[in-house]
Amino acid sequence: MTISVANLSAFRDDKLILKKINFSLLSKEALIIRGSNGIGKSTLLRILAGFKKPDIGNILWNSKKIFDNPEIHANYIQNIAWLGHSNALKPSLTLKENLNLYAKLYQTNLYETLKKLNLSHLADIPIQQLSSGQKRRTALARILLKPAEIWLLDEPTVGLDQENIQNLIKIFSSFQENGGIILVSTHTELPLMNAKILHLFPPSLQ
Amino acid sequence: MPFFLLLQREILLSFRHASDTLGALLFFILTSTLFPLALGPEPQKLQQIAPAVLWVCTLLAALLPMERIFDQDYEDGSLEQLFLLGIPPSLLAFTKIISHWLCTSIPLLCVSIPLTLLYNLPISILPIFILSLSLGTACQSLIGGMANSIALGAKQNVFLLPLLTFPLLTPVLIFGTMLIDAKLHNLAFLPHLQLLGACFTIALPFCPLAAGIGLKLAIE
């Protein structure tokens, strides 16, 4: 499996924010996206998630352009798991109720996943009663529930303590060992396997 | 399978936010009971205004929780996650529209039954009254859902939603009230029912499709 980006450029409100981005990743590799706030890290991840079409360039998934063919796009999004800025959780539902849809849909074991993230004891507690770190781990549990080949993670460690960050790194390594690709934007140090680093700079400086 | 799982989740969420439905019910009961108080207890007059008052109040009440159909999912990032489930956006919109109808319009229909007695409507009119309101509220959920998805992402969508919804709902309101009126006066009501049915038949495939496009544009 490969994912590559060739000469990708994108505008936000008529302002160029991503200019000629290039990279290529194989199975078991990772890309760490770095850059200051507002530089376009989230925009790049959103393009990679298939939400937004790049203004110039394309994304190649196994050498196929994902934005040119709706069928390829549909197959691609089935193979990615996305963690955005927001946790996408419903405060009034319990942790289990929030994740049930995904566990049932992908026929994955919810309790096994919760155990991996030390969340089993919180399964029946409404999300509004959890701490920000616990909410982030719940959002990460959704990533684990989807049998995806590519993980796109926007600041996954926000709100997590050192112990949970170490646990997360182990989970990431295990995913990569099984052939997965991780693309992550982060401000913290994440020692990922076979990691490449993409530094984003303002387009005017490139 | 994904459709039913998603519908189950939407209904569960509506139960947890029961205050939205209760607010709509309270609004409906209060506005409908204020008319007889303002106009006086004359049975003939009340019966004459009943179709228009009950229809307008039902549509306005069902519009109250409408902006929540997609807004919360859009703001908390759930819409992006739902997109990645691989469900077509139009089906996603359709599921949420059905959930709105089940959780808001059905309770309103139930409450409207005792209110017909308040307006001195004969019991024999009830089946056609409920049928017309069922079609009318279904049209409203479809049109409102479409309008909500189009207005999503716009900063002033509080104003956009009624502006987009009411002009499209006008024919539904006219045919619905004329239908009850015709039945009340023993006139031919079938043409009005057919026109109301035609509105529903047009809205049923078109609105979820348009709503799906609106959702797709909103997450870009």
XYZ file of C-alpha atoms in Angstrom:
426
model
C 0.000 0.000 0.000
C 1.184 3.513 -0.791
C -0.121 6.997 -0.322
C 1.527 9.894 -2.067
C 0.936 13.532 -2.679
C 2.351 15.321 -5.708
C 2.602 19.096 -6.049
C -0.399 19.669 -3.824
C -1.497 23.263 -3.307
C -4.559 24.576 -1.521
C -6.200 27.914 -0.872
C -8.264 29.029 2.106
C -10.525 32.049 1.410
C -8.469 32.874 -1.707
C -5.244 32.793 0.308
C -2.587 30.239 -0.614
C -1.853 28.145 2.474
C -0.314 24.957 1.101
C 2.195 25.221 -1.740
C 3.609 22.301 -3.702
C 3.481 19.669 -0.975
C 5.166 16.390 -1.949
C 5.607 13.141 -0.059
C 5.195 9.442 -0.491
C 4.571 6.813 2.176
C 4.666 3.018 2.082
C 3.141 0.519 4.503
C 4.636 0.718 8.014
C 5.757 4.299 7.501
C 4.609 7.453 9.245
C 4.549 11.136 8.427
C 4.821 13.688 11.195
C 3.554 17.080 10.077
C 5.047 20.001 11.919
C 4.579 23.744 11.711
C 3.272 26.708 13.620
C -0.407 27.327 14.366
C -2.533 28.185 11.340
C 0.116 27.054 8.868
C -2.186 24.498 7.219
C -1.514 21.218 9.060
C -5.204 20.559 9.664
C -6.094 21.617 6.116
C -3.555 19.141 4.721
C -4.990 16.365 6.917
C -8.551 17.273 5.883
C -7.516 17.048 2.231
C -5.913 13.674 2.933
C -9.162 12.569 4.614
C -10.998 13.334 1.387
C -13.188 16.092 2.853
C -11.724 18.839 0.696
C -10.374 18.612 -2.826
C -6.957 20.229 -3.285
C -6.963 23.220 -5.622
C -3.887 21.901 -7.424
C -2.503 18.347 -7.402
C -4.034 15.127 -6.203
C -3.659 12.341 -3.680
C -2.535 8.993 -5.005
C -3.651 5.927 -3.080
C -2.052 2.767 -4.494
C -1.255 4.890 -7.600
C -4.919 5.853 -8.084
C -6.088 9.466 -7.940
C -8.721 9.602 -5.222
C -10.510 12.779 -6.274
C -11.010 11.855 -9.932
C -13.213 8.823 -9.493
C -16.108 8.648 -6.969
C -15.691 4.879 -6.640
C -11.998 5.155 -5.746
C -12.840 8.014 -3.355
C -15.497 5.848 -1.671
C -13.043 2.937 -1.322
C -10.358 5.256 -0.003
C -12.516 6.748 2.759
C -13.449 3.215 3.870
C -9.725 2.694 4.463
C -8.964 5.746 6.527
C -9.632 6.547 10.157
C -9.770 10.210 11.119
C -9.197 12.041 14.376
C -9.897 15.729 13.974
C -9.441 18.713 16.271
C -12.841 18.035 17.830
C -13.470 14.738 19.541
C -16.813 14.249 17.733
C -18.467 12.884 20.873
C -21.991 13.453 22.141
C -21.867 14.778 25.745
C -25.272 13.332 26.672
C -24.398 9.785 25.604
C -22.214 7.419 27.588
C -18.792 6.412 26.300
C -20.198 3.041 25.197
C -23.193 4.629 23.456
C -20.892 7.014 21.610
C -18.806 4.176 20.182
C -21.496 1.507 19.740
C -22.362 2.638 16.210
C -18.766 2.134 15.052
C -18.248 -1.151 16.922
C -21.444 -2.631 15.468
C -20.835 -1.294 11.994
C -17.257 -2.583 11.773
C -18.000 -5.657 13.912
C -15.082 -4.993 16.217
C -14.877 -5.732 19.912
C -15.589 -2.548 21.832
C -14.402 -3.816 25.226
C -11.065 -5.044 23.824
C -10.527 -1.590 22.330
C -11.500 0.202 25.524
C -9.116 -2.024 27.465
C -6.225 -1.018 25.204
C -6.836 2.627 26.074
C -7.617 2.034 29.772
C -11.200 3.152 29.306
C -13.167 0.005 30.224
C -14.121 1.317 33.679
C -15.625 4.456 32.109
C -17.848 2.677 29.559
C -21.148 3.606 31.210
C -20.286 7.178 32.154
C -21.714 10.086 30.100
C -19.060 11.895 28.084
C -19.893 15.215 29.794
C -18.524 13.782 33.063
C -15.140 12.773 31.591
C -11.915 14.792 31.676
C -10.462 16.220 28.457
C -7.813 13.466 28.355
C -10.456 10.760 28.785
C -12.523 12.342 26.002
C -9.484 12.381 23.715
C -8.811 8.704 24.446
C -12.465 7.923 23.670
C -12.053 9.668 20.313
C -8.874 7.617 19.765
C -10.815 4.446 20.556
C -12.991 5.182 17.524
C -9.837 5.088 15.368
C -9.018 1.629 16.702
C -12.539 0.359 16.039
C -12.307 0.984 12.299
C -10.314 -1.618 10.355
C -8.502 1.098 8.400
C -5.112 1.043 6.669
C -4.376 4.733 7.125
C -4.719 6.789 10.289
C -4.997 10.565 9.982
C -4.518 12.187 13.356
C -4.737 15.875 14.154
C -3.006 16.553 17.478
C -3.822 13.141 19.009
C -1.947 13.764 22.256
C -3.804 16.933 23.308
C -4.875 16.554 26.935
C -3.071 13.231 27.459
C -0.633 12.587 30.323
C 2.791 10.981 29.798
C 1.564 7.499 30.735
C -1.189 7.609 28.143
C 1.117 9.103 25.494
C 3.484 6.130 26.006
C 0.564 3.732 25.715
C -0.540 5.503 22.530
C 2.938 5.169 21.024
C 2.762 1.400 21.638
C -0.632 1.288 19.892
C 0.758 3.286 16.963
C 3.770 0.932 16.663
C 1.552 -2.138 16.696
C -0.623 -0.594 13.940
C 2.446 0.174 11.824
C 3.899 -3.318 12.356
C 0.673 -4.662 10.888
C 1.216 -2.609 7.727
C -0.617 0.599 8.640
C 0.370 4.132 7.678
C 0.077 7.036 10.119
C -0.052 10.703 9.182
C -0.052 12.896 12.244
C 0.190 16.582 13.033
C 1.611 17.243 16.457
C 3.547 19.710 18.553
C 4.810 17.013 20.942
C 7.598 14.493 20.387
C 6.200 11.263 18.960
C 8.839 8.585 18.359
C 7.035 6.724 15.570
C 8.538 3.870 13.534
C 9.926 4.723 10.066
C 8.858 8.315 10.511
C 9.346 11.040 7.933
C 8.947 14.653 8.941
C 7.169 17.298 6.892
C 7.798 20.864 8.017
C 5.213 23.317 6.784
C 6.288 26.907 6.213
C 4.327 29.944 5.012
C 4.021 29.677 1.186
C 5.770 33.036 0.803
C 8.954 31.562 2.348
C 9.037 28.470 0.121
C -27.700 -2.076 8.375
C -25.794 1.267 8.697
C -29.114 3.059 8.118
C -30.790 1.354 11.099
C -27.728 1.773 13.341
C -27.606 5.451 12.530
C -31.364 5.852 13.033
C -31.065 4.102 16.393
C -28.319 6.539 17.413
C -30.344 9.553 16.275
C -33.421 8.424 18.206
C -31.319 7.790 21.313
C -29.871 11.304 20.998
C -33.359 12.772 20.635
C -34.455 11.008 23.829
C -31.432 12.422 25.655
C -32.367 15.887 24.348
C -36.055 15.441 25.142
C -36.291 19.111 26.154
C -36.176 20.042 22.440
C -39.310 18.010 21.722
C -40.965 19.121 24.952
C -40.275 22.747 24.004
C -41.929 22.221 20.619
C -44.930 20.520 22.265
C -45.298 23.290 24.813
C -45.109 25.921 22.075
C -47.778 24.082 20.084
C -50.143 23.696 23.044
C -49.708 27.292 24.222
C -50.155 28.943 20.826
C -53.118 26.721 19.905
C -54.921 27.419 23.184
C -54.299 31.168 23.006
C -56.453 31.582 19.885
C -59.742 30.478 21.519
C -58.942 32.733 24.469
C -58.382 35.717 22.185
C -61.269 35.088 19.785
C -63.898 33.990 22.260
C -65.599 30.635 22.859
C -68.012 30.738 19.893
C -68.020 27.106 18.602
C -68.787 28.011 14.971
C -65.979 30.563 14.774
C -63.487 28.186 16.401
C -64.397 25.418 13.987
C -63.899 27.806 11.083
C -60.380 28.843 12.106
C -59.322 25.385 13.400
C -57.676 24.021 10.218
C -55.539 27.124 9.701
C -54.582 27.572 13.368
C -53.703 23.926 14.015
C -51.740 23.608 10.780
C -49.743 26.821 11.267
C -49.023 26.031 14.940
C -47.903 22.480 14.118
C -45.547 23.634 11.361
C -44.078 26.418 13.507
C -43.612 24.079 16.475
C -41.896 21.414 14.355
C -39.551 24.076 12.998
C -38.156 24.861 16.456
C -35.838 21.817 16.807
C -35.115 21.855 13.067
C -31.853 23.786 13.277
C -30.481 21.051 15.507
C -30.797 18.377 12.791
C -27.293 18.926 11.457
C -25.886 21.884 13.442
C -24.586 19.952 16.439
C -23.001 17.226 14.321
C -21.362 19.892 12.191
C -19.999 21.801 15.175
C -18.682 18.850 17.210
C -17.019 17.077 14.272
C -19.466 14.142 14.191
C -20.519 14.980 10.642
C -16.964 14.267 9.415
C -16.960 10.928 11.235
C -20.360 10.028 9.780
C -19.065 10.825 6.292
C -16.243 8.348 6.770
C -18.721 5.558 7.556
C -19.113 5.265 3.808
C -22.852 6.003 3.920
C -23.962 8.189 0.955
C -24.505 11.769 2.185
C -28.113 11.739 0.942
C -28.860 8.620 3.007
C -27.175 10.247 5.996
C -29.425 13.310 5.559
C -32.495 11.103 5.056
C -31.816 9.233 8.314
C -31.613 12.459 10.265
C -34.777 13.800 8.599
C -36.689 10.616 9.518
C -35.424 10.885 13.078
C -36.688 14.496 13.269
C -40.091 13.433 12.000
C -40.356 10.485 14.392
C -39.169 12.360 17.462
C -40.813 15.759 16.908
C -43.732 15.422 14.518
C -45.267 12.212 15.903
C -45.573 13.689 19.441
C -47.067 16.859 17.883
C -49.629 14.765 15.992
C -50.577 12.983 19.226
C -51.030 16.279 21.063
C -53.072 17.746 18.195
C -55.844 15.152 18.742
C -57.176 16.599 22.042
C -56.702 20.097 20.611
C -59.184 19.341 17.801
C -61.842 18.930 20.525
C -60.955 22.361 21.864
C -61.762 23.764 18.413
C -65.060 21.899 18.207
C -63.956 19.752 15.261
C -66.129 16.633 14.778
C -64.510 13.292 15.667
C -65.306 12.013 12.154
C -62.722 14.445 10.770
C -59.878 13.058 12.894
C -58.554 10.372 10.476
C -58.234 12.808 7.569
C -56.873 15.512 9.903
C -54.115 13.195 11.175
C -53.342 11.936 7.666
C -53.020 15.475 6.304
C -50.838 16.615 9.203
C -48.668 13.486 8.854
C -48.010 14.350 5.213
C -47.555 18.022 6.038
C -45.056 17.451 8.846
C -43.198 14.900 6.707
C -42.881 17.554 3.979
C -41.707 20.009 6.605
C -39.024 17.641 7.938
C -37.816 17.029 4.377
C -37.839 20.693 3.311
C -36.467 21.895 6.659
C -33.713 19.270 6.619
C -32.692 20.377 3.152
C -32.750 24.050 4.165
C -30.760 23.291 7.318
C -28.022 21.497 5.380
C -27.832 24.349 2.849
C -27.618 26.927 5.641
C -24.960 24.887 7.468
C -21.718 26.747 7.764
C -23.403 30.106 7.119
C -22.861 32.464 10.031
C -26.453 33.720 10.208
C -28.253 30.437 9.605
C -30.852 31.287 12.281
C -32.410 33.684 9.745
C -31.660 31.564 6.694
C -33.543 28.488 7.888
C -37.063 30.019 8.090
C -36.382 32.111 4.977
C -35.580 28.984 2.968
C -38.241 26.779 4.565
C -41.432 28.874 4.641
C -41.737 29.753 0.926
C -41.368 26.061 0.040
C -43.872 25.063 2.718
C -46.563 27.497 1.540
C -48.208 25.091 -0.969
C -48.213 22.328 1.666
C -49.948 24.649 4.135
C -52.531 25.792 1.564
C -53.419 22.256 0.412
C -53.480 20.965 3.994
C -55.859 23.594 5.358
C -58.085 23.428 2.264
C -58.289 19.671 2.689
C -59.625 19.934 6.267
C -61.900 22.785 5.252
C -63.375 20.755 2.375
C -63.952 17.754 4.631
C -65.610 20.001 7.251
C -68.047 21.399 4.707
C -68.698 18.028 3.051
C -67.037 19.109 -0.197
C -64.707 17.020 -2.397
C -61.480 16.739 -0.425
C -59.679 14.167 -2.568
C -58.072 16.684 -4.988
C -56.486 18.521 -2.031
C -55.246 15.242 -0.581
C -53.767 14.317 -3.948
C -52.000 17.684 -4.192
C -50.639 17.256 -0.666
C -49.491 13.761 -1.603
C -47.839 15.184 -4.727
C -45.867 17.676 -2.587
C -44.666 14.784 -0.407
C -43.810 12.641 -3.448
C -41.677 15.430 -4.921
C -39.985 16.271 -1.608
C -39.217 12.645 -0.670
C -36.480 11.958 -3.237
C -35.418 15.533 -3.956
C -34.837 16.958 -0.449
C -32.469 14.223 0.869
C -30.449 14.472 -2.357
C -30.142 18.251 -2.056
C -29.428 17.931 1.676
C -26.644 15.437 0.917
C -25.014 17.934 -1.453
C -25.383 20.651 1.193
C -23.686 18.460 3.814
C -20.842 17.611 1.431
C -20.228 21.295 0.748
C -20.426 22.145 4.460
C -17.581 19.850 5.492
C -15.241 21.028 2.719
